[in-house]
XYZ file of C-alpha atoms in Angstrom:
297
model
C -24.019 127.823 52.676
C -24.233 127.394 56.430
C -24.815 123.759 55.726
C -21.740 124.067 53.989
C -18.501 122.216 54.393
C -15.344 125.371 55.979
C -12.368 125.230 56.770
C -9.869 127.198 58.282
C -6.389 125.889 58.114
C -3.018 125.543 57.008
C -2.651 122.542 54.682
C -2.658 122.596 51.551
C -4.898 118.678 50.061
C -2.394 116.765 47.165
C -1.195 117.207 43.932
C -4.259 115.232 42.801
C -7.441 116.035 40.942
C -9.927 113.579 41.415
C -12.717 112.390 39.098
C -15.774 111.496 40.761
C -19.550 109.564 41.136
C -22.501 110.654 42.718
C -25.129 108.614 42.701
C -28.536 109.633 43.988
C -30.124 108.037 47.020
C -32.226 105.984 44.764
C -29.111 104.081 43.590
C -27.863 102.553 46.396
C -29.392 99.483 48.049
C -31.682 99.457 50.943
C -29.919 99.151 54.084
C -27.238 101.421 52.164
C -29.283 103.904 51.022
C -30.582 103.965 54.417
C -27.216 105.069 55.922
C -26.367 107.493 53.001
C -29.628 109.172 53.799
C -29.157 109.169 58.334
C -25.323 111.089 56.491
C -26.333 113.785 54.601
C -28.748 114.129 57.748
C -27.208 113.589 60.259
C -24.090 115.955 58.490
C -25.056 118.454 55.347
C -24.476 118.734 52.267
C -20.579 119.072 51.447
C -22.312 121.930 47.924
C -25.502 122.219 47.463
C -26.366 123.220 43.546
C -24.611 123.213 40.508
C -22.050 126.337 41.505
C -20.443 125.320 44.788
C -17.330 122.803 45.007
C -16.688 120.431 47.662
C -13.336 121.788 47.901
C -13.731 122.222 52.249
C -15.026 118.751 52.613
C -11.779 117.159 50.232
C -9.378 119.332 52.565
C -10.842 117.754 55.556
C -9.992 114.013 54.154
C -6.533 114.800 53.905
C -6.650 116.788 57.238
C -8.263 114.120 58.680
C -5.951 111.147 56.831
C -2.622 113.465 57.879
C -4.053 113.355 61.669
C -3.898 109.647 61.414
C -0.928 109.076 60.612
C 0.688 110.838 63.337
C -1.149 109.198 65.673
C -0.348 105.496 65.371
C 2.552 103.908 63.238
C 1.668 104.141 59.448
C -0.353 101.100 57.546
C -0.299 100.810 53.579
C -3.976 101.428 53.826
C -6.720 101.622 56.223
C -7.777 99.498 58.653
C -11.814 99.300 57.422
C -13.538 100.819 54.913
C -14.803 104.808 55.403
C -18.458 105.173 56.071
C -18.287 108.792 54.176
C -19.107 110.134 51.966
C -19.092 113.108 49.957
C -23.201 114.441 49.293
C -23.597 116.881 46.646
C -27.372 118.469 46.763
C -28.810 119.447 43.374
C -32.596 120.844 42.336
C -33.474 119.361 45.881
C -32.142 115.623 44.800
C -29.397 113.701 47.824
C -26.740 112.949 45.873
C -24.098 110.595 46.782
C -20.045 109.798 46.616
C -18.729 107.404 48.798
C -15.368 107.680 49.705
C -15.264 104.238 49.821
C -10.355 104.750 51.494
C -9.761 101.821 51.812
C -10.144 100.559 48.093
C -9.171 103.522 46.812
C -5.850 102.649 48.637
C -5.367 99.233 47.076
C -5.803 101.729 44.088
C -3.004 104.116 45.310
C -0.744 100.442 45.785
C -1.466 99.212 42.344
C -0.601 102.933 41.011
C 2.938 102.566 43.173
C 3.547 98.822 41.436
C 3.624 100.925 37.796
C 4.839 103.920 38.268
C 8.049 103.404 41.011
C 11.502 101.911 40.143
C 12.110 98.147 42.509
C 14.067 99.082 45.129
C 12.280 102.953 45.506
C 9.394 101.075 46.172
C 10.991 98.658 48.441
C 11.532 101.603 50.626
C 8.527 103.318 50.491
C 6.373 99.939 51.762
C 8.257 96.299 52.172
C 7.870 93.091 50.235
C 6.432 91.981 53.058
C 4.012 95.318 54.434
C 3.071 95.252 50.282
C 1.892 91.232 49.972
C -0.348 91.235 53.644
C -1.907 94.331 51.733
C -2.604 92.408 48.329
C -3.525 89.328 50.076
C -6.496 91.499 52.331
C -7.572 92.837 49.122
C -7.318 89.160 47.569
C -10.043 88.447 50.454
C -12.378 91.320 49.987
C -12.459 91.198 47.064
C -13.543 87.251 47.102
C -16.552 88.979 49.224
C -17.537 92.241 46.914
C -16.825 91.550 43.580
C -18.438 93.917 42.412
C -17.621 96.785 43.676
C -16.194 99.610 42.261
C -14.369 103.269 43.484
C -16.840 106.192 43.582
C -13.529 108.568 42.942
C -10.737 107.876 40.532
C -7.579 109.887 41.388
C -4.223 111.184 39.383
C -1.225 112.412 40.893
C -0.007 115.672 39.080
C -2.175 115.950 35.783
C -4.984 116.009 35.087
C -5.085 112.671 32.700
C -6.197 113.457 28.955
C -9.096 110.853 28.526
C -10.958 112.834 31.505
C -11.887 115.568 29.788
C -13.964 113.704 27.615
C -17.034 113.549 29.829
C -17.471 117.829 29.892
C -18.547 121.044 27.835
C -17.132 124.204 28.847
C -20.338 125.284 29.586
C -19.567 123.131 32.690
C -16.540 124.804 34.222
C -16.157 126.596 37.092
C -13.916 128.139 38.791
C -13.975 129.719 42.084
C -10.990 132.117 43.482
C -9.940 131.285 47.273
C -12.782 133.015 49.814
C -11.260 134.817 53.086
C -13.299 136.222 55.978
C -14.475 134.062 59.069
C -14.754 131.268 57.085
C -12.266 130.212 54.435
C -11.479 127.771 51.465
C -9.935 126.525 49.514
C -9.920 127.857 45.293
C -11.656 125.349 43.628
C -12.314 124.274 40.013
C -13.376 121.875 38.656
C -16.422 120.793 35.829
C -20.189 119.515 36.442
C -22.188 117.456 34.684
C -25.272 114.965 34.567
C -24.118 111.464 34.141
C -27.210 110.984 30.866
C -24.753 114.268 29.350
C -20.633 112.817 30.173
C -22.452 109.211 28.963
C -22.938 110.804 25.634
C -19.944 112.942 25.212
C -17.530 109.821 25.356
C -19.563 107.173 23.450
C -18.760 110.991 21.068
C -15.036 110.720 21.429
C -15.052 107.268 21.437
C -16.679 106.668 17.934
C -14.292 109.186 16.437
C -10.837 108.140 17.487
C -11.991 104.519 16.952
C -12.587 105.885 12.835
C -9.360 107.980 12.739
C -6.604 106.937 15.363
C -6.853 103.928 16.029
C -4.575 102.880 17.353
C -3.721 105.545 19.949
C -4.105 105.268 23.946
C -6.804 108.010 23.267
C -9.116 104.764 21.975
C -7.608 102.907 24.956
C -8.409 105.068 27.432
C -12.546 106.529 26.666
C -12.889 102.626 26.499
C -11.899 102.793 30.380
C -14.290 106.037 31.334
C -16.388 104.733 28.818
C -16.445 101.618 31.317
C -17.085 102.998 34.221
C -19.127 105.239 34.131
C -21.942 102.738 33.123
C -21.606 100.955 37.154
C -24.168 103.824 37.587
C -27.093 104.629 38.122
C -27.685 107.563 35.040
C -29.709 109.977 37.202
C -25.496 109.957 39.199
C -23.599 113.678 38.525
C -20.241 113.610 37.473
C -17.791 115.455 38.536
C -13.789 115.938 37.073
C -12.353 118.247 40.520
C -8.549 119.785 39.737
C -8.160 119.670 43.182
C -4.454 120.467 45.308
C -4.256 121.395 41.368
C -4.711 124.250 41.417
C -2.077 125.113 43.262
C -0.108 124.961 41.558
C -1.645 126.437 37.904
C -1.682 129.635 40.299
C -4.343 132.953 39.362
C -3.536 133.794 36.158
C -3.083 129.908 34.558
C -6.338 129.047 36.425
C -7.714 132.238 34.244
C -6.314 130.628 30.563
C -7.736 126.986 30.900
C -9.622 125.689 28.937
C -7.985 122.262 28.682
C -11.860 120.940 27.742
C -12.199 123.401 25.330
C -9.146 122.255 23.698
C -9.958 118.469 23.722
C -13.869 119.413 22.157
C -12.192 121.591 19.756
C -9.878 119.183 18.741
C -12.162 115.993 18.329
C -14.212 118.392 16.553
C -11.140 119.051 13.855
C -10.835 114.676 13.630
C -13.409 114.857 13.160
C -14.573 116.921 10.029
C -11.456 115.068 8.700
C -8.161 118.268 9.865
C -5.666 116.410 11.242
C -3.736 119.763 11.113
C -6.260 121.609 14.040
C -6.480 118.694 15.625
C -3.296 117.523 16.059
C -2.867 121.996 16.756
C -5.762 120.649 19.503
C -4.113 118.275 20.954
C -0.065 119.790 21.532
C -1.500 122.372 23.346
C -3.670 120.332 25.685
C -0.860 118.049 25.907
C 2.561 121.049 26.875
C 0.065 122.810 29.301
C 0.097 119.019 31.518
C 3.409 118.229 30.278
C 4.511 121.596 31.918
C 2.826 120.916 35.150
C 4.104 116.778 35.867
C 7.429 118.800 35.429
C 7.071 120.539 38.752
C 6.688 116.792 40.308
C 10.974 116.440 39.207
C 11.404 120.658 40.519
C 13.266 120.601 44.314
């Protein structure tokens, strides 16, 4: 489609997956609604229909970030919040997913605190730089107490809890496009918010009854609470992003994590613990192999 984002580049997206929520224009306050409506009209949709990915727009965002880093002294987070968004049009309705790059940068800093040893963290981001970023965030949070990201990001894997909102019928795989306007490959799931909440709630009930102390219970609760923050007529998308380049065409064709989780929950619901464990081990083994590539040189 002529208005859908397409890029020609040798830059690969980062090895990260994204969980996104696209809200209809009606969900935004009047001033923001007017701004996003003008933005969508000026820039066109990044995807039209349920079968179109936003992979081109996501890759363009990555190129913009790399260009910004090359143009000036790197900073731990952007000085101003992004005024850009991912735009989806479905059944004639415009849906907006603000990028909130600055807020997501703060969340990424929190992740670094959790995952990096102190000496490595100090090398990557000196304590004074982190302290300044945290002070900025505290002041910003005071002025925006209800702010939340429309996009969650996971590097090197898709967390099991992210599969809960989706059904196998939501799966779309789009091979890399060639020719005049090449596009990167994409694997994503897209579903209405009502369906997403219903599936998460069902999964949470089963897990709480059968595995009350398991980490999946807490994960299902986290995803459910996040989804409740958005308009009920939103769209929920799980985008494998740059992970498609780690899985490769053969593995992508066989990738069925959502179906495996659904089967595991069904077995758990019926009391078949052995089948539930087998489905869970198959699912987690796939992502352990992908995660292990993080240590490859």
